[in-house]
XYZ file of C-alpha atoms in Angstrom:
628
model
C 0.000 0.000 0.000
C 2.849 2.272 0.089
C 3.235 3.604 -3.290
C -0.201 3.864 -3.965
C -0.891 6.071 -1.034
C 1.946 8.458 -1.962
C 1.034 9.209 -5.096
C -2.630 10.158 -3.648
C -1.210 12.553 -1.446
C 1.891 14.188 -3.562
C -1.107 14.508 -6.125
C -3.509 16.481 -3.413
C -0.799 18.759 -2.741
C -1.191 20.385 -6.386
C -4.534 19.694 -7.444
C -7.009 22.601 -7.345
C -4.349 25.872 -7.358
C -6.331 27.256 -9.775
C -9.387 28.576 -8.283
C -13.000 29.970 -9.745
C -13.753 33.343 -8.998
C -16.204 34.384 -6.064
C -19.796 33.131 -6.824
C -22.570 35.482 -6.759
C -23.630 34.620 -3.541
C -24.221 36.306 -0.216
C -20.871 35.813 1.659
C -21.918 34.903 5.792
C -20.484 37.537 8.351
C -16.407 36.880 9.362
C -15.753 36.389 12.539
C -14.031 39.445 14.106
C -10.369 39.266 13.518
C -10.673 36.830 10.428
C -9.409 35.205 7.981
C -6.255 35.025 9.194
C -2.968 34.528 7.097
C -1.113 31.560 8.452
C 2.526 32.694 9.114
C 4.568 30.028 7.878
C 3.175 27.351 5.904
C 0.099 26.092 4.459
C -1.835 22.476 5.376
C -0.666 19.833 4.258
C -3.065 17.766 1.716
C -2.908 14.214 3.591
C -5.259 11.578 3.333
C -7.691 14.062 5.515
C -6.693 16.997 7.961
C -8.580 18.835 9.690
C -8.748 21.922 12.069
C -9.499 21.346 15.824
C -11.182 23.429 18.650
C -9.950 23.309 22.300
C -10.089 25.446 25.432
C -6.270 25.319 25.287
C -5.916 27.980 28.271
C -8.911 26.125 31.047
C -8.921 29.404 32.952
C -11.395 31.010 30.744
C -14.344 29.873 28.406
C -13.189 31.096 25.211
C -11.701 28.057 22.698
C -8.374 27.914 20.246
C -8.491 26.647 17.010
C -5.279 24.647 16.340
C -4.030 23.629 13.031
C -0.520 22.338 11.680
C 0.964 22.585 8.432
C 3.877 21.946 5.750
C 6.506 24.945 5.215
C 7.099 25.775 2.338
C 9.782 27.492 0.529
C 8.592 29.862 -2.470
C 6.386 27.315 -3.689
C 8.212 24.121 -2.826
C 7.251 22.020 -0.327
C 9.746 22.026 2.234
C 10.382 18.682 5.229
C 9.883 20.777 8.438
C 5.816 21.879 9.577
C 4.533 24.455 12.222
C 1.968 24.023 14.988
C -0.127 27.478 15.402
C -2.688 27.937 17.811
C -4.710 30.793 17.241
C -7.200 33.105 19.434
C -10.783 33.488 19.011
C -10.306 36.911 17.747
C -7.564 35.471 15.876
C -4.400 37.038 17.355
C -1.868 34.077 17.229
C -1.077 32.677 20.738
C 1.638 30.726 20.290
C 3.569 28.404 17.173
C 5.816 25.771 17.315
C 8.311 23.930 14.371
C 8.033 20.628 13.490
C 10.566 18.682 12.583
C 9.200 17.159 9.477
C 5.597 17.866 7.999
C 2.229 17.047 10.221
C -0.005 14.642 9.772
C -3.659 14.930 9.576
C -4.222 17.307 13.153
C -3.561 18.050 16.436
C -5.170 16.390 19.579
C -5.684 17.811 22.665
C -5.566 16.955 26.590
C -3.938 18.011 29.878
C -0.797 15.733 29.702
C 1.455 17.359 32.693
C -1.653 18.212 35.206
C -0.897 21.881 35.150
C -5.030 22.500 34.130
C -3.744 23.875 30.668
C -4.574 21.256 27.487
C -1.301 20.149 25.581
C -1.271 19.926 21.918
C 0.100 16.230 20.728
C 0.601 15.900 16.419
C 2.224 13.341 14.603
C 4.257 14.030 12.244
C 6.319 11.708 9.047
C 6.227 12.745 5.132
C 7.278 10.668 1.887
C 7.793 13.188 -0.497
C 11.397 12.825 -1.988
C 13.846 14.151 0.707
C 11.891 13.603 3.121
C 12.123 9.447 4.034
C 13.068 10.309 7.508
C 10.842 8.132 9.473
C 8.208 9.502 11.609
C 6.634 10.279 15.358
C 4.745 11.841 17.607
C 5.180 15.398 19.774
C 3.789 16.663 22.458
C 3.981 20.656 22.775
C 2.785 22.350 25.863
C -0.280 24.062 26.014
C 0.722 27.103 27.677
C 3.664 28.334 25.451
C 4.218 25.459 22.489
C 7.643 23.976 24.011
C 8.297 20.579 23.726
C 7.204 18.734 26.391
C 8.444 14.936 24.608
C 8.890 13.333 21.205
C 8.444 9.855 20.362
C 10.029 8.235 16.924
C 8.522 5.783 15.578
C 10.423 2.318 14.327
C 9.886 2.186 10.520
C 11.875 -1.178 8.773
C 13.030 1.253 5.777
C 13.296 5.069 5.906
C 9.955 7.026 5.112
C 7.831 4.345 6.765
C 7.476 5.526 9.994
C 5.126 8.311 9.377
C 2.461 9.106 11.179
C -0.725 10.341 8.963
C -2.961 9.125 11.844
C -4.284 12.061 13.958
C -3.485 10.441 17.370
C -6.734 9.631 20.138
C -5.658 10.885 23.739
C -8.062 9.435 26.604
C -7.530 7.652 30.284
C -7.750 4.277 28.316
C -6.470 2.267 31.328
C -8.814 4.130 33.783
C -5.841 5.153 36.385
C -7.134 8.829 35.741
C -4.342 10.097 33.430
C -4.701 10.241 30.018
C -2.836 8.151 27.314
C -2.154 8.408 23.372
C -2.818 6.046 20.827
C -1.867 6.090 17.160
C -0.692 4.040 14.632
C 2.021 4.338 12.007
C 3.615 3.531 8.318
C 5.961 1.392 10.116
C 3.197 -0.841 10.633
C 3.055 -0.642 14.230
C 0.362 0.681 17.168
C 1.379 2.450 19.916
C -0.147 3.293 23.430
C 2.061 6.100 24.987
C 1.613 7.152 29.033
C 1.306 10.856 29.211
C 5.024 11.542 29.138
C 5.662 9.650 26.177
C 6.741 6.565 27.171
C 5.307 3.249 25.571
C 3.156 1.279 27.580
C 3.055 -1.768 25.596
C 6.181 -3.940 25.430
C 5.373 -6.917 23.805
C 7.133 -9.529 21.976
C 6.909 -9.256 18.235
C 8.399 -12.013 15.660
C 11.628 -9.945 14.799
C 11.627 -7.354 17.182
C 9.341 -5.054 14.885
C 8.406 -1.561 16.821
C 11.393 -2.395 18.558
C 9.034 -4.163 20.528
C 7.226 -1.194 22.183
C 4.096 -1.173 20.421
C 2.106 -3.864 18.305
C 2.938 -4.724 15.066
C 0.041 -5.528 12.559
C 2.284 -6.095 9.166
C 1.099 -3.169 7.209
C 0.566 0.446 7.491
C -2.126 2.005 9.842
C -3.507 5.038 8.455
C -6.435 4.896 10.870
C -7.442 7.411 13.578
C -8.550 4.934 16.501
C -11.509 5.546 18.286
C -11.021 4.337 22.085
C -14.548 3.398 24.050
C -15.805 0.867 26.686
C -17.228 -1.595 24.555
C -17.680 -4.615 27.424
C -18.072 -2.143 30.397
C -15.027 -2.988 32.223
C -13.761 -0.054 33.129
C -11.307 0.429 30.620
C -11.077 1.664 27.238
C -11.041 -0.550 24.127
C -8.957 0.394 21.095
C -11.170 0.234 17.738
C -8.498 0.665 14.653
C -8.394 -0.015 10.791
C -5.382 -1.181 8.757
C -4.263 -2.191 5.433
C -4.026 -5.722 5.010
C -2.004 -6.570 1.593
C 1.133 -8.124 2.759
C 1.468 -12.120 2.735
C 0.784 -12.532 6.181
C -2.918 -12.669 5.993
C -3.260 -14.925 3.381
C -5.355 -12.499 1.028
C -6.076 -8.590 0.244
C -7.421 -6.383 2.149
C -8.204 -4.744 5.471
C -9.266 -5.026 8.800
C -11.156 -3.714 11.548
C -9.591 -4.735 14.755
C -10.350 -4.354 18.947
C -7.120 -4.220 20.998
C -7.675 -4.518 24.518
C -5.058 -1.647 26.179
C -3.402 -3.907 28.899
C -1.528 -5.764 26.290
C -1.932 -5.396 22.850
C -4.086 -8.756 22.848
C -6.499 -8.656 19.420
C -9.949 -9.218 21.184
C -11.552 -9.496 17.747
C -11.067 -8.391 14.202
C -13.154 -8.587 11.011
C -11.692 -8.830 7.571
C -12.926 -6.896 4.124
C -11.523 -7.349 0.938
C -10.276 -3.567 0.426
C -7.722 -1.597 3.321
C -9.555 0.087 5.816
C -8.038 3.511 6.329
C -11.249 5.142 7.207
C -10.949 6.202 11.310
C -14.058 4.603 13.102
C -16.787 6.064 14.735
C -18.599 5.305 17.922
C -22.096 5.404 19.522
C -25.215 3.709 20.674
C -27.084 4.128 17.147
C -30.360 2.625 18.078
C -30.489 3.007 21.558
C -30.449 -0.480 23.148
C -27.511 -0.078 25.546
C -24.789 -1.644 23.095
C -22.297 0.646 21.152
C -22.074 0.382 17.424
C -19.045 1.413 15.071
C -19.333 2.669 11.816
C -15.884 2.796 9.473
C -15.637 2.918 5.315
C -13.409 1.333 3.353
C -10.457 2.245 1.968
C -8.711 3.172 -0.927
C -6.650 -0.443 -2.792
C -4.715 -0.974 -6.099
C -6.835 -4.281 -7.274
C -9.815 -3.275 -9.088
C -13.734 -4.658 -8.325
C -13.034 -4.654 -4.733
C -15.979 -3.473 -2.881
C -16.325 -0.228 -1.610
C -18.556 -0.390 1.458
C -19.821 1.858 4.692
C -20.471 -0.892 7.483
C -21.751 -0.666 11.287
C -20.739 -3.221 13.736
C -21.376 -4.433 17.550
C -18.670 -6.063 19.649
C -19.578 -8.114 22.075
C -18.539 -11.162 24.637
C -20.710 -14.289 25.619
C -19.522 -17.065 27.321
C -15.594 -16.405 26.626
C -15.957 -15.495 22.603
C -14.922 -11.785 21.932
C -16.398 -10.903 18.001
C -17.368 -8.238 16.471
C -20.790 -8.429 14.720
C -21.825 -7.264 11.510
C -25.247 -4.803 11.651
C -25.098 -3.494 8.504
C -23.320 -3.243 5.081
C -23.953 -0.658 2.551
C -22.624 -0.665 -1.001
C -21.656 2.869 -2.428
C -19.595 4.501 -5.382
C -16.356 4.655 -4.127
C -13.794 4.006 -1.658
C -14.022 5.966 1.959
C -11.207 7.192 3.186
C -12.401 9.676 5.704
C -14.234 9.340 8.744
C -18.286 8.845 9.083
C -20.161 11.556 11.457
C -22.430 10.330 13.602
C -26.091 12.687 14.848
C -29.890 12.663 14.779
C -30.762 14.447 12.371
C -34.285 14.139 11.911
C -35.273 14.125 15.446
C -36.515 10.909 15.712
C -34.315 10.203 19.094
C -32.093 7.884 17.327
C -28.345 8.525 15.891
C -27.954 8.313 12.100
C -24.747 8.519 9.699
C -23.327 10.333 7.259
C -20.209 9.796 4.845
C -19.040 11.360 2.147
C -18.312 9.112 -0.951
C -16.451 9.689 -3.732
C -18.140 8.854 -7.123
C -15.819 5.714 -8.670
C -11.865 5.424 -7.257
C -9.125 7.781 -6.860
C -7.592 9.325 -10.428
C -11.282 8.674 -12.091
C -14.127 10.597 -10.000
C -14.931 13.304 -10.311
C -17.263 14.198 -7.550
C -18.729 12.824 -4.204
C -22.006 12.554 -2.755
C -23.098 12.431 0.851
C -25.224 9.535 2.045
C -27.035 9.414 5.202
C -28.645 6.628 6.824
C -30.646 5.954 9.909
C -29.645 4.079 13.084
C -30.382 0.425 11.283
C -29.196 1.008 7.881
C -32.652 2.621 5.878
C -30.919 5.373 3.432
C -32.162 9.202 4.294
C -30.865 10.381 1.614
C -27.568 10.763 -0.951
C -26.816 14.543 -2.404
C -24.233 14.988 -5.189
C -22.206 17.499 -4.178
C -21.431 20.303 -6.002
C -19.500 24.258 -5.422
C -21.932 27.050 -6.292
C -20.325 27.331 -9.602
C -21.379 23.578 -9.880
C -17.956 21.949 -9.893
C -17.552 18.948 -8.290
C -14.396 17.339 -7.212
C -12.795 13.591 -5.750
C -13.149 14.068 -1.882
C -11.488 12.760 0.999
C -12.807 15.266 3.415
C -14.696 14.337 6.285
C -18.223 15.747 7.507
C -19.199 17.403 10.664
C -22.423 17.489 12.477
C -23.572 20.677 14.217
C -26.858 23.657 14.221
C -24.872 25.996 12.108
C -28.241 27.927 10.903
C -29.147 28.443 14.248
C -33.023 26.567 14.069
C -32.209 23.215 16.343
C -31.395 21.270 13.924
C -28.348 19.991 12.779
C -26.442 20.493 9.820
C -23.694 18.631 7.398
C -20.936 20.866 6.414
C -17.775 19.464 4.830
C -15.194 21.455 2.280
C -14.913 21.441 -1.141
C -12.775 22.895 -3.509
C -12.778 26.994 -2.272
C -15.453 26.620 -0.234
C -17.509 25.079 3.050
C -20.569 23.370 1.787
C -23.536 23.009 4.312
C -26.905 20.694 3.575
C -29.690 20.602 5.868
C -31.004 17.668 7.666
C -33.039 16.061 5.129
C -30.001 16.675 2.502
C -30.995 19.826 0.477
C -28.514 22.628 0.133
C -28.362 25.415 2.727
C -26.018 27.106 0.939
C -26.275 28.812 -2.500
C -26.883 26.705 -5.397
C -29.663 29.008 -7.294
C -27.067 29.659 -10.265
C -26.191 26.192 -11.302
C -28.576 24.096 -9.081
C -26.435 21.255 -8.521
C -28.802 18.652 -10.517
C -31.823 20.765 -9.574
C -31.019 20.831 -5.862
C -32.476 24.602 -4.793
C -31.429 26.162 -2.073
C -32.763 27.253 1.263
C -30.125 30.639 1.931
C -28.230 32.318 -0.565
C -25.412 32.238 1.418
C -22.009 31.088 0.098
C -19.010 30.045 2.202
C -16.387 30.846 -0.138
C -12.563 31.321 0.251
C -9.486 32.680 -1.910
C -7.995 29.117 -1.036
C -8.524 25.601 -1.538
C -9.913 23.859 1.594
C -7.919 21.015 2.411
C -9.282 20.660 6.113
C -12.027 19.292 7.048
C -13.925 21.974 8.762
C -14.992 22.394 12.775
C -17.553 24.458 14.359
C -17.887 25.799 17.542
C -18.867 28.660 19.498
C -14.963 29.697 20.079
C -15.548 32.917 21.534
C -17.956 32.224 24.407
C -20.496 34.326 22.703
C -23.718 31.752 22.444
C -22.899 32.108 18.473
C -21.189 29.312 16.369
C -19.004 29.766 14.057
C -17.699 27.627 10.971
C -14.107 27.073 11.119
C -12.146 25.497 7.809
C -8.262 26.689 7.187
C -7.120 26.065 3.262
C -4.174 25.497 1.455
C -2.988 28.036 -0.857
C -4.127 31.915 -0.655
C -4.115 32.823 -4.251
C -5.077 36.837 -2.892
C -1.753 37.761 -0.950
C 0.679 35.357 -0.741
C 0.625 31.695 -2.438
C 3.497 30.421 -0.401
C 0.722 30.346 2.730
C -2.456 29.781 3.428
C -5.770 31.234 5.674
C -7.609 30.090 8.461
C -11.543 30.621 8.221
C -13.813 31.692 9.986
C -17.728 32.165 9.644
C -20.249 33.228 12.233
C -23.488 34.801 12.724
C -25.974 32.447 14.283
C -27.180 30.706 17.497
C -25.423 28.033 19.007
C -27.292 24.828 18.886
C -26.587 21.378 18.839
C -23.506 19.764 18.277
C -23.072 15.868 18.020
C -20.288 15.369 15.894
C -18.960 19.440 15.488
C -15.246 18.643 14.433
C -13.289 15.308 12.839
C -13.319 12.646 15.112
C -15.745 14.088 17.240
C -13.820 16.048 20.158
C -10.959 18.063 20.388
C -8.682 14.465 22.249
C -10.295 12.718 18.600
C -11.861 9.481 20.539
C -14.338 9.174 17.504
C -17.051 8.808 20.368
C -19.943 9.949 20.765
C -21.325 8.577 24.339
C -24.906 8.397 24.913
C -25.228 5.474 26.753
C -25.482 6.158 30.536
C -24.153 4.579 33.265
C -24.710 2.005 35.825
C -25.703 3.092 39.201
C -23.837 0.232 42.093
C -26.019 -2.042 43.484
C -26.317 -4.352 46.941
C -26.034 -1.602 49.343
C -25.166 -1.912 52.950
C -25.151 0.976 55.356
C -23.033 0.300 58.709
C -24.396 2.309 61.404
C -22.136 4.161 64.128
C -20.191 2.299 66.617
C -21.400 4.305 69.467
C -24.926 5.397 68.979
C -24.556 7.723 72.228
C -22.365 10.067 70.440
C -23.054 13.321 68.456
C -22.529 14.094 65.613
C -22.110 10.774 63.492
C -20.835 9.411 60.658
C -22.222 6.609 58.497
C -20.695 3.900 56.404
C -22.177 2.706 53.078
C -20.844 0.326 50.714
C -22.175 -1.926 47.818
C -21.097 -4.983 46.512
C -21.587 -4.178 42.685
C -19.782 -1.290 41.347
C -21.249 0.938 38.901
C -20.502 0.299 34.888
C -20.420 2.389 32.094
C -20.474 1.552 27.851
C -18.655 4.607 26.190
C -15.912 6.752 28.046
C -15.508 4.558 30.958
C -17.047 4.831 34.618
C -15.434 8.267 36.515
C -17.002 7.528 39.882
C -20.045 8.346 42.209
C -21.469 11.802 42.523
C -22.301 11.387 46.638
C -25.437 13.696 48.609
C -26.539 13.867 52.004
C -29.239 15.968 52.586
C -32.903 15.800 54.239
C -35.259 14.685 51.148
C -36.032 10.920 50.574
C -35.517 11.574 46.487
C -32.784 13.906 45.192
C -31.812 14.340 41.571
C -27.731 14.522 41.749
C -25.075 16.810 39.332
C -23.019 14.910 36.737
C -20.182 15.908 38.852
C -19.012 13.366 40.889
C -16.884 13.542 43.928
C -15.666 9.851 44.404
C -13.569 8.617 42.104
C -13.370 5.057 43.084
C -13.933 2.199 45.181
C -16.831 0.252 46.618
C -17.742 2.592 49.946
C -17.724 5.990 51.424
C -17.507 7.289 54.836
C -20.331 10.455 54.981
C -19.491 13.581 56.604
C -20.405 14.147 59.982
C -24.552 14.367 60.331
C -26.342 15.938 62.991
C -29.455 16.093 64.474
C -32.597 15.233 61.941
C -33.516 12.995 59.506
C -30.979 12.250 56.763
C -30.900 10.213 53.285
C -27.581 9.073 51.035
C -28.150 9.798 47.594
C -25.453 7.866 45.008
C -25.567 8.542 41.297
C -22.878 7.143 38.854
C -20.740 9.312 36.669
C -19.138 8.738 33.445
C -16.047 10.270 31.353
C -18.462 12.183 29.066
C -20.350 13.465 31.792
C -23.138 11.171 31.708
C -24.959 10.283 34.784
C -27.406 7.227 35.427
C -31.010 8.134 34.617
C -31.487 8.006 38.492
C -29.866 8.455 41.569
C -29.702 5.747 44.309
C -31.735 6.846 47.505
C -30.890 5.409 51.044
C -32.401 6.100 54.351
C -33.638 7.181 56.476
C -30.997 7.912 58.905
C -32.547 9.156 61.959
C -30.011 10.881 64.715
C -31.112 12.327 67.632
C -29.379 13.678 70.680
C -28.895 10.611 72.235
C -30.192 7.916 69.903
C -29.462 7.324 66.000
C -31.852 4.861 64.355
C -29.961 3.491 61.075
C -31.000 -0.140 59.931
C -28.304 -2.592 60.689
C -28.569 -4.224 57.224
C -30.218 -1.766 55.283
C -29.706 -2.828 51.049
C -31.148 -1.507 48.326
């Protein structure tokens, strides 16, 4: 898969310079203090990039958009990148060099505790000059120095690059967060938060020098990390090529690595490489998390070129995952699926962007959507207000950008952001060419004097209850086309988000977690030792801790107060463990109220009620076995 891949992205790196001239469109309000030239480089045209929003600085409310590109010298692509992270008014805050070009983004996370969010690329090219292996790099938050670097282990120079945005999370649940991200040099890696590889298994010939898990061909997935069997700790759901010898026939796979130890907990094959970066969430709503992934781009010919959703799950000892659905479209999916409800119905539904035939021969994409089991919505071919179409690799987002409650697709296309509504008809401008008779609900027109190699994020980055659509671009043919400009369009409400940037969230877990948690069950309550004493304390503890499907169970939100029923906060105040000691009680009646917590910020539909706990000045009445 090696050559094939270059050539794809040396060839997106010069397609599209030449750009129409502005439609006749309304243009949507700029944000103040954009576009913004980016000072030293322009993004680099990889199998997908994309922009991301953080709260880089926690002390305040306002979000950064980060984004990382190529340098380039006059109009040659140079080895070296940049990191910039930029304001909401779009005053640069900080930059940072890279030491060869970026891959697809930046994640995001607080890897040193110091309540700022770190930035964390990776980073590898293969143009010519540039075979110099690959890596990750952490940068800190506050000021863009280097807080570690990791190389990677390619088996020939070049290989060890690192297209994959990587997925930070607390994967092992010991309440720090991790990184995970695979590589050309065929490996997977899980890295602790200071950059130092927590897998160290034994591979055949010492491949990944044995610090990460070798799958004998390139990964060019993002992974998405979730709960899938409720243990507590965070599955790894990746795609990779599959065309070497090894596994006896072409193709790709979809595989679930447990974290503790690299062990494969289950895998499914297709006959095409699987480069699209999964996505996760209770589609249907029956407690079980589904994954969606497309197929990727291969060299055979009449291979099938699929979107497919799947269930793990574990009975009686066998881990597998299970096939939902399989849908057949026109072409090969590289990017990532974006998962919402968009038609209200209470149930998630999908959407992908697809190009029309295989890479060299389309000539334009459509967007399918489907509903949580599979039923089509609809498919739009996608066109620029001039009516141009074009081969994408771009991912959608998911997120109100009209301001009416509902949510939107937008995704980039040639010089400009393209945005359908719900049910699949244009929001923006199509009136001049009609895009196969597609009107158009706005006249509006998201247009740039770039191309838009990013897929595009919105978010409300200035704190100011309006969104904004976000979308940076590779060449600014107005000023300078040695750089390019970071976008960005505002001018209605905030509304809802599911899936607002690639991957999801600003860490890229490609989950979105809807299922909530498992309040802990067989209670016991252990009254005072000395019932003659005032004030008391009480014991509780339960035999069955809480569970969670998605991010992972956080702990217990805890209440003592006077009312038999409480509804508790999503913010919990145990982290772990089976029992709690309550604060000193005095006189009156008292109840425990216990409500789990998870990662996302989920809590269980209700809380847990105990009591009553009577105290009085010389008595206290608590049950001496009291369960739930």
């Amino acid at each position: 898969m090696l050559s094939q891949i270059h050539f794809a992205v040396a060839a997106a790196a010069v397609i599209g310079l030449c750009l129409p001239a502005r439609p006749a469109g309304n243009p949507p309000p700029n944000q103040s203090g954009f576009p913004q030239e980016l000072a030293g480089g322009r993004p680099y045209a990889s199998i997908t990039t994309q922009a991301t929003i953080a709260n880089v600085d926690t002390s305040h409310d306002d979000k950064e958009i980060i984004v990382a590109t190529q340098d380039r010298n006059g109009n040659t692509l140079t080895c070296t990148g940049h990191v910039y992270v930029y304001n909401p008014n779009g005053t640069l805050r900080w930059s940072a060099a890279l030491p060869q070009p970026p891959g697809m983004g930046a994640s995001v996370a607080d890897l040193n505790g110091d309540g700022i969010n770190d930035v964390v690329v990776g980073y590898g090219e293969m143009l010519t000059g540039c075979l110099v292996g690959g890596g990750v790099i952490a940068l800190d938050g506050a000021n863009g120095s280097q807080l570690w670097s990791y190389g990677t282990h390619p088996p020939r120079a070049g290989q060890g690059s690192v297209y994959a945005t990587p997925a930070i999370a607390d994967v092992n649940g010991d309440g720090y967060p991790e990184i995970v991200f695979g590589s050309w040099d065929q490996c997977i890696y899980l890295l602790d938060r200071a950059g130092n590889p927590l897998w160290l298994p034994t591979n055949p010939n010492g491949e990944c020098h044995n610090e990460g898990r070798y799958m004998y061909d390139n990964v060019s997935s993002t992974a998405a990390l979730a709960d899938l069997n409720a243990d507590g700790r965070l599955e790894i759901v990746i795609g990779i090529d599959a065309t070497t010898p090894y596994f006896g026939g072409y193709g790709g796979y979809l595989y679930i690595l447990r974290d503790s130890d690299a062990v494969i907990l289950a895998k499914h094959h297709i006959d095409v490489p699987l480069q699209s970066s999964p996505a996760i969430a209770d589609l249907d709503g029956d407690g079980v998390l589904d994954i969606v992934a497309g197929t990727g781009e291969g060299t055979l010919a009449n291979r099938g070129a699929y979107v497919i959703s799947w269930h793990y799950e574990e009975i009686n000892g066998t881990r597998r995952l299970v096939q939902n659905w399989l849908k057949n479209v026109g072409g090969y999916v590289r990017s990532s699926p974006a998962i919402g409800d968009l038609n209200g119905d209470g149930r998630l539904d999908v959407v992908a962007v697809v190009p029309n035939g295989f890479i060299n021969t389309a000539v334009n994409s459509t967007v399918y959507a489907w509903s949580s089991d599979g039923t089509e919505l609809f498919h739009r071919l996608i066109c620029n207000s001039d009516g141009a179409g074009s081969y994408l690799h771009t991912s959608p987002v998911i997120a109100d950008v009209a301001g009416d409650a509902r949510p939107e697709i937008v995704l980039t296309q040639n010089s400009e952001a393209i945005i359908l509504n719900p049910d699949g008809t244009y929001y923006t401008d199509q009136t001049t060419n009609n895009c196969g008779g597609q009107p158009s609900t706005t006249s509006l027109t998201y247009w740039a004097n770039t191309k838009l190699d990013y897929v595009p994020a919105v978010g409300d980055v200035n704190n100011s209850g309006h969104s904004a659509v976000i979308a940076a671009g590779a060449v600014d043919t107005t000023t300078n086309s040695n750089h390019g400009m970071l976008y960005a369009w505002g001018g209605h409400n905030r509304g809802y988000a599911p899936w607002p940037q690639f991957h999801r969230d600003a860490a890229h877990t490609g989950l979105l977690d809807n299922v909530l948690p498992v309040n802990p069950s067989g209670f016991y309550v252990e009254p005072p030792t000395d019932t003659l004493l005032m004030p008391q304390a009480v014991t509780i503890t339960w035999a069955v801790a809480g569970k969670d499907m998605g991010a992972g169970l956080a702990g217990y939100a805890v209440l003592f107060d006077h009312n038999p029923v409480s509804g508790l906060t999503t913010t919990f105040n145990i982290t772990s463990g089976a029992s709690f000691i309550t604060t000193v009680l005095g006189v009156g009646t008292w109840y425990a109220h216990v409500r789990a917590i998870d990662r996302a910020g989920n809590g269980a539909l209700t809380s847990v009620n105990l009591g009553p706990f009577l105290f009085y000045r010389s008595q206290v009445f608590v049950p001496i076995a009291m369960r739930e």
